[in-house]
Coordinates of N, CA, C and O in Angstrom, one line a residue:
M1 N 9.5 -6.3 24.4 CA 10.3 -5.0 23.7 C 11.2 -5.4 22.5 O 11.4 -6.4 22.1
R2 N 11.5 -4.7 21.8 CA 11.6 -4.3 20.8 C 12.9 -3.4 20.2 O 13.2 -2.3 21.0
S3 N 13.8 -4.1 19.3 CA 14.9 -3.0 19.1 C 14.9 -2.5 17.6 O 14.0 -2.6 17.4
V4 N 15.1 -1.2 17.4 CA 14.7 -0.7 16.4 C 16.1 -0.1 16.1 O 17.4 1.0 16.5
V5 N 17.3 0.0 15.0 CA 18.3 1.0 14.0 C 17.5 2.1 13.4 O 16.9 1.5 13.0
S6 N 18.7 3.0 14.2 CA 18.4 4.2 13.2 C 19.2 4.9 13.2 O 19.9 5.8 13.3
P7 N 20.0 4.3 11.3 CA 20.7 4.9 10.7 C 20.6 6.7 10.8 O 21.6 6.6 10.2
A8 N 20.1 7.0 9.9 CA 19.7 8.6 10.0 C 20.5 9.2 11.3 O 21.4 9.8 11.1
S9 N 20.2 8.6 12.5 CA 20.7 9.7 13.8 C 21.7 9.0 14.2 O 23.2 10.0 14.5
A10 N 21.9 8.0 13.5 CA 23.9 6.7 13.8 C 24.3 8.0 12.6 O 25.8 8.1 13.3
S11 N 24.1 8.1 12.1 CA 25.1 8.4 10.8 C 25.7 9.3 11.4 O 26.9 10.0 10.0
G12 N 24.7 10.1 11.2 CA 25.7 12.0 11.6 C 24.3 13.0 11.5 O 24.3 14.3 11.8
L13 N 23.4 12.3 11.0 CA 22.5 13.3 10.1 C 21.8 14.4 10.9 O 21.6 15.7 10.9
L14 N 20.9 13.7 12.3 CA 19.9 14.6 12.9 C 21.0 15.1 14.4 O 21.0 15.5 14.6
S15 N 22.2 14.8 13.8 CA 22.8 15.4 15.2 C 23.7 16.7 13.9 O 24.7 17.1 15.0
G16 N 23.7 17.3 13.0 CA 24.3 18.1 12.9 C 25.4 17.6 11.9 O 25.9 18.6 11.5
K17 N 25.8 16.6 12.9 CA 27.6 16.1 11.9 C 28.0 16.0 10.1 O 29.4 16.1 10.0
I18 N 26.7 15.8 9.5 CA 26.4 15.2 8.1 C 26.1 16.7 7.8 O 24.9 17.1 7.9
T19 N 26.8 16.9 6.7 CA 25.9 18.3 5.7 C 26.4 18.3 4.1 O 26.7 17.2 4.2
P20 N 25.5 18.8 3.7 CA 25.6 18.7 1.5 C 26.9 18.3 1.4 O 27.2 18.4 0.5
K21 N 28.3 19.1 2.3 CA 29.1 18.8 1.8 C 30.0 17.7 2.7 O 31.3 17.9 1.7
T22 N 29.1 16.9 2.9 CA 30.1 15.9 3.6 C 30.8 14.4 2.4 O 30.1 14.9 1.8
Q23 N 31.6 14.1 2.5 CA 32.3 13.4 1.6 C 32.3 11.4 2.5 O 33.2 12.0 3.3
F24 N 31.9 10.7 1.3 CA 31.9 9.9 2.6 C 32.7 8.5 1.7 O 32.8 9.0 0.9
E25 N 33.3 7.9 2.6 CA 34.3 7.0 1.5 C 33.5 6.2 0.9 O 33.2 5.8 0.7
K26 N 34.4 6.2 -0.1 CA 33.6 5.7 -1.8 C 33.6 4.0 -1.6 O 32.5 3.3 -2.0
N27 N 34.7 3.1 -0.4 CA 34.4 2.4 -0.7 C 33.5 1.2 0.0 O 32.6 0.7 -0.4
D28 N 33.4 2.0 1.3 CA 33.0 0.8 2.1 C 31.7 1.7 2.7 O 31.9 1.0 4.3
D29 N 31.7 2.5 2.9 CA 30.5 3.6 3.7 C 29.6 3.5 2.9 O 28.8 3.8 2.3
V30 N 28.3 2.4 3.8 CA 27.2 2.4 3.7 C 26.3 3.6 3.4 O 25.0 3.3 2.8
R31 N 26.7 4.3 4.2 CA 25.8 5.7 4.3 C 26.2 6.2 2.3 O 25.1 6.9 2.3
N32 N 26.4 6.1 1.9 CA 26.5 6.0 0.0 C 25.6 5.6 -0.4 O 24.9 6.2 -0.7
W33 N 24.7 4.6 0.4 CA 23.4 4.3 -0.1 C 22.2 4.3 0.5 O 21.4 3.6 0.3
V34 N 22.1 5.1 1.8 CA 21.0 5.4 2.4 C 20.6 7.1 1.6 O 21.0 8.2 1.8
P35 N 19.3 6.2 1.2 CA 18.3 7.7 0.7 C 18.9 9.3 1.1 O 18.5 10.4 0.8
Q36 N 18.2 9.0 2.9 CA 17.7 10.2 3.4 C 19.6 11.2 3.3 O 19.4 12.7 3.6
L37 N 20.8 10.4 2.9 CA 22.4 10.5 3.0 C 22.7 11.9 2.0 O 23.5 11.7 1.3
S38 N 21.4 11.2 0.4 CA 22.1 11.8 -1.0 C 22.2 13.5 -0.4 O 21.7 13.9 0.6
R39 N 22.8 14.2 -1.0 CA 23.1 15.8 -1.3 C 22.1 16.5 -0.9 O 21.3 17.3 0.0
R40 N 21.1 16.4 -2.0 CA 19.5 16.3 -2.0 C 18.7 16.6 -0.6 O 18.1 17.9 -0.9
N41 N 18.7 15.3 -0.1 CA 18.0 14.9 0.7 C 18.9 15.9 2.5 O 18.2 16.2 2.9
I42 N 20.1 15.7 2.4 CA 21.1 16.0 3.5 C 20.1 17.7 3.4 O 20.2 17.9 4.3
Q43 N 20.4 17.6 2.2 CA 20.5 19.9 2.3 C 18.6 20.0 2.5 O 18.3 20.9 3.1
G44 N 17.3 19.2 2.1 CA 16.1 19.4 2.3 C 16.0 19.3 3.3 O 15.1 19.4 4.5
N45 N 16.7 18.4 4.5 CA 16.6 18.0 6.2 C 16.8 19.2 6.9 O 17.1 18.6 7.6
Q46 N 18.0 20.3 6.5 CA 18.4 20.7 7.3 C 17.4 21.6 8.4 O 18.0 22.2 9.5
P47 N 16.4 21.9 8.0 CA 15.9 22.6 8.3 C 15.1 21.5 9.9 O 14.8 22.0 11.3
I48 N 14.9 20.7 9.9 CA 14.8 19.4 10.6 C 16.3 19.5 11.8 O 16.1 19.5 12.7
V49 N 17.3 19.6 11.6 CA 18.9 19.6 11.8 C 18.6 20.7 12.9 O 19.1 20.9 14.2
E50 N 18.2 21.8 11.9 CA 18.2 22.8 13.0 C 16.9 23.2 13.8 O 18.1 24.2 14.9
M51 N 16.0 22.8 13.9 CA 15.0 22.8 14.8 C 15.6 22.0 16.5 O 15.4 22.1 16.9
L52 N 16.1 20.6 15.6 CA 16.7 20.0 16.7 C 18.0 20.7 17.2 O 18.4 20.4 18.6
R53 N 18.7 21.0 16.7 CA 20.1 22.0 17.6 C 18.7 22.7 17.9 O 20.0 22.9 19.0
S54 N 18.4 23.4 17.8 CA 17.7 25.2 18.9 C 17.0 24.1 19.9 O 17.4 24.9 21.2
F55 N 15.9 22.7 20.0 CA 15.7 22.8 20.9 C 17.0 21.6 21.9 O 16.7 22.0 23.2
A56 N 17.5 21.3 21.1 CA 18.8 21.0 22.3 C 20.1 22.3 23.0 O 20.0 21.3 23.9
E57 N 19.3 23.3 22.5 CA 20.5 24.2 23.2 C 19.5 24.6 24.7 O 20.0 24.8 25.6
K58 N 18.1 24.6 24.3 CA 17.5 24.9 25.4 C 17.8 23.7 26.7 O 17.8 24.5 27.6
K59 N 17.9 22.6 26.0 CA 17.6 21.4 26.9 C 18.7 21.7 27.5 O 19.7 20.3 28.4
Q60 N 20.4 21.9 27.5 CA 21.3 21.8 27.5 C 22.3 20.6 26.7 O 22.6 19.7 28.3
A61 N 21.1 19.8 25.9 CA 22.1 18.6 25.0 C 22.7 18.7 23.6 O 22.5 20.1 23.9
T62 N 22.9 17.2 23.1 CA 23.3 17.6 21.9 C 22.1 17.3 21.2 O 21.5 16.1 21.4
P63 N 21.5 17.6 19.7 CA 20.8 17.4 18.7 C 21.0 15.6 18.6 O 19.6 15.2 18.5
A64 N 22.0 14.7 19.0 CA 21.7 13.3 19.0 C 21.2 12.9 20.0 O 20.7 12.0 19.9
R65 N 21.8 13.3 21.1 CA 20.3 12.4 22.8 C 19.2 13.5 22.4 O 18.6 12.4 22.8
I66 N 19.1 14.9 22.1 CA 17.3 14.7 22.0 C 17.0 13.9 20.8 O 15.6 13.8 21.0
S67 N 17.6 13.7 19.9 CA 17.0 12.1 18.3 C 16.4 11.2 19.5 O 15.7 10.6 19.6
L68 N 17.8 10.6 20.3 CA 17.3 9.2 20.9 C 16.5 9.6 21.7 O 15.8 8.5 22.4
A69 N 16.6 10.6 22.9 CA 15.5 10.9 24.1 C 13.7 10.9 23.6 O 12.4 10.2 23.4
W70 N 13.7 11.6 22.1 CA 12.4 11.8 21.2 C 12.2 10.4 21.6 O 11.2 9.3 21.5
M71 N 12.2 8.9 21.2 CA 12.6 7.9 20.3 C 12.4 7.1 21.5 O 11.1 6.2 21.3
L72 N 13.0 7.4 22.7 CA 12.6 6.3 23.9 C 11.7 6.8 24.3 O 10.6 6.1 25.0
H73 N 10.7 8.0 24.4 CA 9.8 8.9 24.9 C 8.6 8.6 24.0 O 7.9 8.0 24.5
K74 N 8.5 8.4 22.6 CA 7.4 8.1 21.5 C 6.7 6.3 21.4 O 6.4 6.3 21.8
Y75 N 8.5 5.5 21.8 CA 7.9 4.6 21.8 C 9.3 3.8 23.3 O 10.2 3.2 22.8
P76 N 8.5 3.8 24.0 CA 9.1 3.2 25.2 C 9.1 1.8 25.5 O 9.9 1.0 26.0
D77 N 8.9 1.4 23.8 CA 9.2 -0.7 24.2 C 9.8 -1.1 23.4 O 10.1 -1.8 23.1
V78 N 10.5 0.3 22.6 CA 11.5 0.4 22.0 C 12.5 0.5 22.3 O 13.0 2.0 22.9
V79 N 14.1 -0.2 22.0 CA 15.2 -0.2 22.0 C 16.2 0.7 21.0 O 16.2 0.3 20.6
P80 N 16.5 1.7 20.8 CA 17.1 2.3 19.3 C 18.3 1.6 20.6 O 19.4 1.6 20.8
I81 N 18.8 1.2 18.6 CA 20.4 0.6 18.6 C 21.2 1.7 17.7 O 21.4 0.8 16.3
P82 N 21.4 2.6 18.0 CA 22.6 3.4 17.3 C 23.5 2.8 16.5 O 24.2 2.5 18.1
G83 N 24.5 2.9 16.2 CA 25.5 2.1 15.5 C 26.8 3.6 15.5 O 26.7 4.8 15.5
S84 N 28.6 3.1 16.1 CA 29.2 4.0 16.0 C 30.3 3.1 16.1 O 30.5 2.2 16.9
K85 N 31.5 4.1 15.1 CA 32.8 3.3 15.6 C 33.8 4.4 16.4 O 34.3 3.5 16.9
N86 N 33.1 5.5 17.0 CA 33.5 6.5 17.6 C 33.0 6.6 18.9 O 32.2 6.2 19.2
K87 N 34.7 5.9 19.1 CA 34.2 6.0 20.8 C 32.7 7.2 21.4 O 32.5 7.2 22.8
E88 N 33.7 8.6 21.4 CA 32.9 9.7 21.8 C 31.7 9.7 21.5 O 30.4 10.2 21.8
R89 N 31.1 9.3 20.3 CA 29.5 9.1 19.8 C 28.7 8.2 20.8 O 27.7 8.0 21.1
I90 N 29.4 6.9 21.2 CA 28.7 5.8 21.9 C 28.8 7.0 23.0 O 27.6 6.5 23.5
I91 N 29.7 7.2 23.5 CA 29.5 8.0 24.9 C 28.5 8.9 25.0 O 27.1 9.2 26.1
E92 N 28.1 9.8 24.1 CA 27.2 10.8 23.7 C 25.6 9.8 23.6 O 24.8 10.7 24.2
N93 N 25.7 8.9 22.6 CA 24.8 8.6 22.5 C 24.0 7.7 24.0 O 22.6 8.1 24.7
L94 N 25.2 7.0 24.5 CA 24.8 6.8 26.2 C 24.1 8.1 27.0 O 23.1 7.6 27.8
G95 N 24.3 9.0 26.7 CA 23.7 10.3 27.2 C 22.4 10.9 27.3 O 22.1 11.0 27.7
A96 N 21.7 9.9 26.2 CA 20.4 10.4 25.7 C 19.3 9.8 26.8 O 18.2 10.8 27.4
A97 N 19.6 8.7 28.2 CA 18.8 8.7 28.7 C 19.2 9.6 30.2 O 18.4 9.8 31.0
E98 N 20.1 10.3 30.0 CA 20.1 11.7 31.3 C 19.0 12.8 30.4 O 18.8 13.7 30.9
A99 N 18.7 12.7 28.8 CA 17.9 13.9 28.7 C 16.5 13.5 28.3 O 15.8 13.3 27.1
V100 N 15.8 13.8 29.6 CA 14.5 13.3 29.5 C 13.7 14.4 29.1 O 13.4 14.9 29.5
L101 N 12.6 13.6 28.5 CA 11.7 15.1 28.0 C 10.5 15.0 28.8 O 9.9 13.9 28.9
S102 N 10.3 15.9 29.0 CA 8.8 16.0 29.8 C 7.5 16.2 28.6 O 8.0 15.9 27.4
D103 N 6.5 15.7 28.7 CA 5.3 15.3 28.3 C 5.1 16.8 27.3 O 5.3 16.4 26.2
E104 N 5.1 17.5 27.3 CA 5.3 19.5 27.3 C 6.3 19.3 26.0 O 6.1 20.0 25.1
E105 N 7.8 18.8 26.7 CA 8.7 19.0 25.4 C 8.3 17.7 23.9 O 8.9 18.6 23.5
F106 N 8.1 17.3 24.7 CA 7.6 15.8 24.1 C 6.9 16.5 23.0 O 6.9 16.3 21.5
S107 N 5.5 16.7 23.3 CA 4.6 17.7 22.9 C 5.3 18.8 21.5 O 4.8 18.9 20.2
E108 N 6.0 19.3 22.2 CA 6.4 20.6 21.8 C 7.6 20.1 20.7 O 7.7 20.1 19.6
L109 N 8.0 18.9 20.8 CA 9.1 18.6 19.5 C 8.2 18.3 18.6 O 8.7 18.0 17.4
E110 N 7.4 17.0 18.8 CA 6.3 16.3 17.9 C 5.6 16.9 17.1 O 5.8 16.8 15.8
N111 N 5.3 18.2 17.5 CA 4.7 19.3 16.4 C 5.5 19.9 15.7 O 5.4 20.3 14.5
A112 N 6.9 21.1 16.2 CA 7.8 21.2 15.5 C 7.9 20.5 13.6 O 8.1 20.3 13.3
L113 N 8.3 18.7 14.3 CA 8.9 17.5 13.7 C 7.6 17.3 12.8 O 7.6 17.2 11.5
N114 N 6.5 17.2 13.1 CA 5.4 17.3 12.3 C 5.0 18.0 11.3 O 4.2 17.8 10.1
S115 N 5.7 19.6 11.4 CA 4.8 20.4 10.4 C 6.4 20.5 9.5 O 6.1 21.7 8.4
L116 N 7.4 19.7 9.9 CA 8.3 19.7 9.2 C 8.6 18.6 7.3 O 8.2 17.1 8.0
K117 N 8.6 19.2 6.5 CA 9.1 18.1 5.5 C 10.2 17.3 5.7 O 11.2 17.7 5.5
V118 N 10.6 15.9 5.4 CA 10.9 14.9 5.2 C 11.7 14.2 4.3 O 10.9 13.8 3.7
Y119 N 13.1 14.9 4.0 CA 13.3 14.2 2.7 C 13.9 12.5 2.6 O 14.8 12.8 3.5
G120 N 14.1 12.0 1.6 CA 14.5 10.8 1.5 C 14.0 9.7 2.5 O 14.7 9.0 2.5
H121 N 12.8 9.6 2.6 CA 11.6 8.7 3.0 C 12.9 7.3 2.9 O 12.4 7.2 1.8
R122 N 12.8 6.6 3.8 CA 13.6 5.1 3.4 C 12.2 4.4 3.5 O 11.3 4.3 3.4
G123 N 12.5 3.4 2.0 CA 11.3 2.7 0.6 C 10.5 3.4 0.0 O 9.8 2.9 -0.4
L124 N 10.6 4.5 0.1 CA 10.3 5.4 -1.2 C 10.2 5.9 -2.4 O 10.5 6.8 -3.0
G125 N 12.0 5.7 -2.8 CA 12.7 5.8 -3.5 C 13.3 7.2 -3.2 O 13.7 7.9 -4.3
G126 N 13.6 7.8 -2.4 CA 13.9 9.1 -1.8 C 15.1 9.4 -2.4 O 15.4 10.5 -1.8
F127 N 15.3 9.2 -3.7 CA 16.4 9.9 -4.3 C 16.3 10.8 -5.3 O 16.8 12.3 -5.6

């Protein structure tokens, strides 16, 4: 079994909690250096956030839970390790185990994700 840290999801981008207007703490917030979280890339990735929000509403779940459920379905031998300093976010993330995706739902989500451009890919200098 492998584990993976998912900083974009855990930082609030895919949950919709991070917007182009979000101000990170200047001194000790690592999100200041995450390419996906530059203002330009947050704005560019809003179609992904909106698609996840819409999908989550249909499943009566949160976008964060759908993001983690997608990862759990796509990579069954990987354990996602979302980080948080916030108790409510930790509880929300644990609920991803309840947001099970059927194969049909997974395909629908996968096709929607594959049709959207991702801005700020890690490792590609996405600023």
